[in-house]
Amino acid sequence: MKCLLIQANGNNIRLGKFFKQPKYELYYKNSRIIENIIQNSVNVFDTIYVAIRKNTPVNFDTSNVKLIPCDQTYSRLDTLKQCFPYLLEYNSVIIHDCDTIISKKVLNKLNDDSLAITNYKLDGLKYGFVELDQNFNYIKGNEKTTEKGHITIGAYSVKTKNFNKYLENATKESLLEYYNQYSPKVVYSQTHTNLGDINSYIDNLWLL
């Protein structure tokens, strides 16, 4: 069994000065970003969860999801610590950023310890960088420090028992710290859409 956890409990720091609503409620191709993510995930996962801020109005279709109300946090790690007690029945949990549209094909391939990656376009921006060997096997990852040939795109599969144990003592926000201990498989993506900064929104969003 595997489930999807969409992380929608962020503080909207990068885009809050441009939009009043949370970024996952902005529109992409005539439906909200989060609804695009959910649509790509239906029939791929046993259950779809959304981590959402407590007492936040819900303005998207929840008919195919279960909500996990979370206290405000200032790191991904703290949100995950609140969510994982709800997810222990699953073998794998796929952690999905709320600002990236990833194809059903890629999501379907994620299982156990694995992560979705793509090529680094040498644009000078900071990402989660992934180093691979010549056989496309994971060597090591780092968060926004040393440029490598591939980058993460916002979908991370973890073995539930291992990751729940890791969370007990974890102090660093990056999921690459976990993968550096467990040597994940990588799944290559060619057709995702990242909407995590204002330039991406201008290029890709239909603002309705």
Short mmCIF file of N, CA, C and O in Angstrom, two decimals, residues 124-208:
data_model
loop_
_atom_site.label_atom_id
_atom_site.label_comp_id
_atom_site.label_asym_id
_atom_site.label_seq_id
_atom_site.Cartn_x
_atom_site.Cartn_y
_atom_site.Cartn_z
N GLY A 124 21.57 28.70 -12.82
CA GLY A 124 22.10 29.44 -11.69
C GLY A 124 21.19 29.49 -10.49
O GLY A 124 21.56 30.05 -9.45
N LEU A 125 19.99 28.92 -10.59
CA LEU A 125 19.07 28.89 -9.45
C LEU A 125 19.45 27.78 -8.50
O LEU A 125 20.19 26.85 -8.85
N LYS A 126 18.93 27.84 -7.29
CA LYS A 126 19.28 26.88 -6.27
C LYS A 126 18.21 25.80 -6.17
O LYS A 126 17.02 26.08 -6.11
N TYR A 127 18.64 24.55 -6.15
CA TYR A 127 17.74 23.41 -6.11
C TYR A 127 18.27 22.37 -5.11
O TYR A 127 19.34 22.54 -4.53
N GLY A 128 17.50 21.28 -4.99
CA GLY A 128 18.06 20.09 -4.39
C GLY A 128 18.82 19.35 -5.47
O GLY A 128 18.23 18.85 -6.44
N PHE A 129 20.15 19.30 -5.36
CA PHE A 129 20.98 18.71 -6.40
C PHE A 129 21.24 17.24 -6.11
O PHE A 129 21.42 16.84 -4.95
N VAL A 130 21.28 16.44 -7.18
CA VAL A 130 21.46 14.99 -7.05
C VAL A 130 22.63 14.55 -7.92
O VAL A 130 22.67 14.85 -9.13
N GLU A 131 23.55 13.82 -7.33
CA GLU A 131 24.68 13.26 -8.05
C GLU A 131 24.39 11.79 -8.35
O GLU A 131 24.02 11.02 -7.46
N LEU A 132 24.56 11.40 -9.63
CA LEU A 132 24.33 10.03 -10.07
C LEU A 132 25.61 9.44 -10.63
O LEU A 132 26.47 10.17 -11.13
N ASP A 133 25.71 8.10 -10.59
CA ASP A 133 26.84 7.47 -11.25
C ASP A 133 26.50 7.21 -12.72
O ASP A 133 25.43 7.57 -13.20
N GLN A 134 27.42 6.58 -13.46
CA GLN A 134 27.23 6.39 -14.89
C GLN A 134 26.08 5.44 -15.22
O GLN A 134 25.60 5.41 -16.36
N ASN A 135 25.62 4.69 -14.23
CA ASN A 135 24.50 3.78 -14.42
C ASN A 135 23.18 4.36 -13.91
O ASN A 135 22.21 3.64 -13.75
N PHE A 136 23.19 5.65 -13.64
CA PHE A 136 21.99 6.37 -13.20
C PHE A 136 21.57 5.97 -11.79
O PHE A 136 20.41 6.03 -11.43
N ASN A 137 22.53 5.56 -10.99
CA ASN A 137 22.27 5.23 -9.59
C ASN A 137 22.59 6.42 -8.70
O ASN A 137 23.54 7.17 -8.96
N TYR A 138 21.82 6.58 -7.66
CA TYR A 138 21.99 7.70 -6.72
C TYR A 138 23.31 7.55 -5.97
O TYR A 138 23.63 6.48 -5.43
N ILE A 139 24.08 8.62 -5.92
CA ILE A 139 25.30 8.66 -5.11
C ILE A 139 25.08 9.50 -3.86
O ILE A 139 25.23 9.03 -2.74
N LYS A 140 24.68 10.77 -4.08
CA LYS A 140 24.52 11.68 -2.96
C LYS A 140 23.71 12.89 -3.41
O LYS A 140 23.74 13.27 -4.59
N GLY A 141 23.01 13.52 -2.47
CA GLY A 141 22.29 14.74 -2.76
C GLY A 141 22.69 15.85 -1.82
O GLY A 141 23.21 15.61 -0.72
N ASN A 142 22.46 17.09 -2.23
CA ASN A 142 22.73 18.23 -1.37
C ASN A 142 21.70 19.32 -1.66
O ASN A 142 21.16 19.40 -2.77
N GLU A 143 21.43 20.14 -0.68
CA GLU A 143 20.40 21.17 -0.80
C GLU A 143 21.03 22.52 -1.10
O GLU A 143 21.60 23.17 -0.23
N LYS A 144 20.98 22.92 -2.37
CA LYS A 144 21.30 24.29 -2.78
C LYS A 144 22.75 24.70 -2.54
O LYS A 144 23.05 25.88 -2.40
N THR A 145 23.67 23.72 -2.49
CA THR A 145 25.06 24.09 -2.23
C THR A 145 25.97 23.78 -3.41
O THR A 145 26.55 24.69 -4.00
N THR A 146 26.09 22.51 -3.78
CA THR A 146 27.02 22.11 -4.84
C THR A 146 26.24 21.67 -6.06
O THR A 146 25.47 20.71 -6.02
N GLU A 147 26.43 22.36 -7.19
CA GLU A 147 25.70 22.04 -8.40
C GLU A 147 26.09 20.66 -8.94
O GLU A 147 27.27 20.31 -9.02
N LYS A 148 25.06 19.88 -9.31
CA LYS A 148 25.24 18.57 -9.93
C LYS A 148 24.38 18.51 -11.18
O LYS A 148 23.64 19.42 -11.50
N GLY A 149 24.45 17.39 -11.89
CA GLY A 149 23.79 17.30 -13.18
C GLY A 149 22.29 17.12 -13.13
O GLY A 149 21.60 17.30 -14.14
N HIS A 150 21.73 16.76 -11.96
CA HIS A 150 20.30 16.53 -11.84
C HIS A 150 19.76 17.21 -10.59
O HIS A 150 20.50 17.48 -9.63
N ILE A 151 18.45 17.48 -10.61
CA ILE A 151 17.79 18.15 -9.49
C ILE A 151 16.49 17.44 -9.14
O ILE A 151 15.88 16.77 -9.98
N THR A 152 16.06 17.59 -7.91
CA THR A 152 14.76 17.08 -7.50
C THR A 152 13.66 17.98 -8.06
O THR A 152 13.89 19.16 -8.33
N ILE A 153 12.45 17.42 -8.21
CA ILE A 153 11.35 18.22 -8.77
C ILE A 153 10.15 18.34 -7.84
O ILE A 153 9.19 19.02 -8.16
N GLY A 154 10.18 17.66 -6.68
CA GLY A 154 9.10 17.87 -5.73
C GLY A 154 8.24 16.66 -5.43
O GLY A 154 7.12 16.82 -4.94
N ALA A 155 8.73 15.45 -5.71
CA ALA A 155 8.01 14.22 -5.33
C ALA A 155 9.02 13.24 -4.76
O ALA A 155 9.98 12.87 -5.44
N TYR A 156 8.78 12.82 -3.52
CA TYR A 156 9.75 12.04 -2.76
C TYR A 156 9.05 10.85 -2.12
O TYR A 156 8.16 11.03 -1.29
N SER A 157 9.44 9.64 -2.50
CA SER A 157 8.86 8.44 -1.90
C SER A 157 9.78 7.92 -0.80
O SER A 157 11.01 7.85 -0.98
N VAL A 158 9.18 7.55 0.33
CA VAL A 158 9.96 7.03 1.45
C VAL A 158 9.29 5.77 1.99
O VAL A 158 8.06 5.63 1.94
N LYS A 159 10.10 4.86 2.48
CA LYS A 159 9.57 3.71 3.22
C LYS A 159 9.07 4.22 4.56
O LYS A 159 9.83 4.83 5.32
N THR A 160 7.84 3.95 4.86
CA THR A 160 7.19 4.60 6.00
C THR A 160 7.89 4.30 7.31
O THR A 160 8.15 5.22 8.11
N LYS A 161 8.19 3.05 7.58
CA LYS A 161 8.80 2.70 8.86
C LYS A 161 10.18 3.34 9.01
O LYS A 161 10.52 3.87 10.07
N ASN A 162 10.97 3.28 7.96
CA ASN A 162 12.31 3.88 8.02
C ASN A 162 12.24 5.38 8.22
O ASN A 162 12.98 5.96 9.03
N PHE A 163 11.34 6.02 7.48
CA PHE A 163 11.27 7.48 7.56
C PHE A 163 10.70 7.94 8.89
O PHE A 163 11.15 8.95 9.46
N ASN A 164 9.73 7.21 9.40
CA ASN A 164 9.17 7.58 10.70
C ASN A 164 10.24 7.49 11.79
O ASN A 164 10.30 8.35 12.69
N LYS A 165 11.08 6.49 11.70
CA LYS A 165 12.20 6.37 12.66
C LYS A 165 13.21 7.51 12.45
O LYS A 165 13.72 8.09 13.41
N TYR A 166 13.47 7.84 11.19
CA TYR A 166 14.39 8.93 10.86
C TYR A 166 13.90 10.25 11.45
O TYR A 166 14.69 11.05 11.96
N LEU A 167 12.58 10.48 11.43
CA LEU A 167 12.02 11.73 11.92
C LEU A 167 12.24 11.94 13.42
O LEU A 167 12.24 13.07 13.90
N GLU A 168 12.45 10.86 14.15
CA GLU A 168 12.62 10.97 15.60
C GLU A 168 13.81 11.86 15.96
O GLU A 168 13.77 12.59 16.96
N ASN A 169 14.87 11.80 15.16
CA ASN A 169 16.09 12.56 15.49
C ASN A 169 16.51 13.52 14.39
O ASN A 169 17.56 14.16 14.51
N ALA A 170 15.72 13.63 13.33
CA ALA A 170 16.10 14.50 12.21
C ALA A 170 16.09 15.96 12.61
O ALA A 170 15.19 16.42 13.33
N THR A 171 17.06 16.71 12.13
CA THR A 171 17.15 18.14 12.42
C THR A 171 17.24 18.99 11.16
O THR A 171 16.98 20.18 11.22
N LYS A 172 17.60 18.38 10.03
CA LYS A 172 17.76 19.13 8.79
C LYS A 172 16.52 18.94 7.92
O LYS A 172 16.01 17.83 7.78
N GLU A 173 16.06 20.03 7.31
CA GLU A 173 14.80 20.02 6.58
C GLU A 173 14.85 19.19 5.30
O GLU A 173 13.87 18.56 4.93
N SER A 174 15.98 19.17 4.61
CA SER A 174 16.05 18.55 3.30
C SER A 174 15.82 17.04 3.37
O SER A 174 16.45 16.33 4.17
N LEU A 175 14.96 16.53 2.50
CA LEU A 175 14.75 15.09 2.41
C LEU A 175 15.96 14.37 1.84
O LEU A 175 16.09 13.16 1.99
N LEU A 176 16.85 15.10 1.20
CA LEU A 176 18.07 14.48 0.70
C LEU A 176 18.95 13.95 1.82
O LEU A 176 19.73 13.02 1.63
N GLU A 177 18.82 14.52 3.01
CA GLU A 177 19.55 14.00 4.16
C GLU A 177 19.11 12.56 4.47
O GLU A 177 19.93 11.72 4.84
N TYR A 178 17.82 12.30 4.33
CA TYR A 178 17.31 10.93 4.51
C TYR A 178 17.83 10.02 3.41
O TYR A 178 18.33 8.92 3.68
N TYR A 179 17.73 10.47 2.16
CA TYR A 179 18.15 9.63 1.05
C TYR A 179 19.64 9.33 1.08
O TYR A 179 20.07 8.27 0.61
N ASN A 180 20.42 10.22 1.62
CA ASN A 180 21.86 9.96 1.71
C ASN A 180 22.17 8.79 2.63
O ASN A 180 23.25 8.22 2.58
N GLN A 181 21.21 8.42 3.45
CA GLN A 181 21.36 7.25 4.32
C GLN A 181 20.79 5.98 3.71
O GLN A 181 21.20 4.87 4.08
N TYR A 182 19.84 6.12 2.78
CA TYR A 182 19.10 4.95 2.31
C TYR A 182 19.21 4.68 0.81
O TYR A 182 18.55 3.77 0.31
N SER A 183 20.01 5.41 0.07
CA SER A 183 20.31 5.14 -1.34
C SER A 183 19.06 4.84 -2.17
O SER A 183 18.79 3.69 -2.53
N PRO A 184 18.29 5.85 -2.51
CA PRO A 184 17.03 5.64 -3.23
C PRO A 184 17.23 5.33 -4.71
O PRO A 184 18.29 5.58 -5.29
N LYS A 185 16.19 4.82 -5.32
CA LYS A 185 16.11 4.77 -6.77
C LYS A 185 15.70 6.15 -7.27
O LYS A 185 15.11 6.93 -6.52
N VAL A 186 15.97 6.44 -8.52
CA VAL A 186 15.56 7.72 -9.10
C VAL A 186 14.61 7.47 -10.27
O VAL A 186 14.74 6.48 -11.00
N VAL A 187 13.65 8.36 -10.42
CA VAL A 187 12.67 8.30 -11.51
C VAL A 187 12.81 9.60 -12.29
O VAL A 187 12.63 10.68 -11.73
N TYR A 188 13.10 9.49 -13.57
CA TYR A 188 13.35 10.68 -14.39
C TYR A 188 12.04 11.25 -14.93
O TYR A 188 11.16 10.52 -15.39
N SER A 189 11.91 12.57 -14.87
CA SER A 189 10.71 13.25 -15.37
C SER A 189 11.08 14.22 -16.48
O SER A 189 12.03 14.99 -16.36
N GLN A 190 10.29 14.19 -17.56
CA GLN A 190 10.47 15.13 -18.66
C GLN A 190 9.32 16.11 -18.79
O GLN A 190 9.46 17.15 -19.45
N THR A 191 8.18 15.83 -18.17
CA THR A 191 6.96 16.58 -18.49
C THR A 191 6.30 17.19 -17.26
O THR A 191 5.09 17.30 -17.19
N HIS A 192 7.06 17.59 -16.27
CA HIS A 192 6.50 18.25 -15.09
C HIS A 192 6.46 19.77 -15.30
O HIS A 192 7.12 20.30 -16.20
N THR A 193 5.69 20.45 -14.46
CA THR A 193 5.61 21.91 -14.51
C THR A 193 5.83 22.45 -13.11
O THR A 193 5.05 22.17 -12.21
N ASN A 194 6.89 23.21 -12.92
CA ASN A 194 7.20 23.80 -11.62
C ASN A 194 6.63 25.20 -11.56
O ASN A 194 6.87 26.02 -12.45
N LEU A 195 5.86 25.48 -10.49
CA LEU A 195 5.20 26.77 -10.34
C LEU A 195 5.59 27.43 -9.02
O LEU A 195 4.78 28.12 -8.40
N GLY A 196 6.82 27.24 -8.61
CA GLY A 196 7.21 27.62 -7.27
C GLY A 196 7.74 29.03 -7.09
O GLY A 196 8.10 29.40 -5.98
N ASP A 197 7.81 29.83 -8.15
CA ASP A 197 8.28 31.20 -8.01
C ASP A 197 7.50 32.09 -8.96
O ASP A 197 6.78 31.61 -9.84
N ILE A 198 7.61 33.37 -8.80
CA ILE A 198 6.77 34.30 -9.54
C ILE A 198 7.02 34.23 -11.04
O ILE A 198 6.09 34.33 -11.85
N ASN A 199 8.25 33.99 -11.46
CA ASN A 199 8.52 33.88 -12.89
C ASN A 199 7.84 32.67 -13.50
O ASN A 199 7.33 32.73 -14.62
N SER A 200 7.83 31.57 -12.76
CA SER A 200 7.14 30.37 -13.24
C SER A 200 5.65 30.61 -13.36
O SER A 200 5.01 30.17 -14.31
N TYR A 201 5.07 31.33 -12.40
CA TYR A 201 3.64 31.62 -12.47
C TYR A 201 3.32 32.49 -13.68
O TYR A 201 2.34 32.27 -14.39
N ILE A 202 4.13 33.48 -13.91
CA ILE A 202 3.90 34.37 -15.07
C ILE A 202 3.94 33.57 -16.37
O ILE A 202 3.14 33.77 -17.28
N ASP A 203 4.88 32.62 -16.44
CA ASP A 203 5.03 31.84 -17.67
C ASP A 203 3.93 30.81 -17.86
O ASP A 203 3.53 30.51 -18.99
N ASN A 204 3.40 30.27 -16.74
CA ASN A 204 2.55 29.09 -16.85
C ASN A 204 1.12 29.23 -16.36
O ASN A 204 0.26 28.44 -16.75
N LEU A 205 0.87 30.19 -15.49
CA LEU A 205 -0.45 30.24 -14.87
C LEU A 205 -1.45 31.06 -15.66
O LEU A 205 -1.12 32.09 -16.23
N TRP A 206 -2.68 30.58 -15.65
CA TRP A 206 -3.82 31.39 -16.10
C TRP A 206 -4.44 31.99 -14.86
O TRP A 206 -5.08 31.29 -14.07
N LEU A 207 -4.24 33.26 -14.63
CA LEU A 207 -4.75 33.90 -13.43
C LEU A 207 -6.20 34.30 -13.66
O LEU A 207 -6.48 35.19 -14.43
N LEU A 208 -7.10 33.62 -12.96
CA LEU A 208 -8.53 33.85 -13.15
C LEU A 208 -9.14 34.57 -11.96
O LEU A 208 -8.63 34.49 -10.88
#
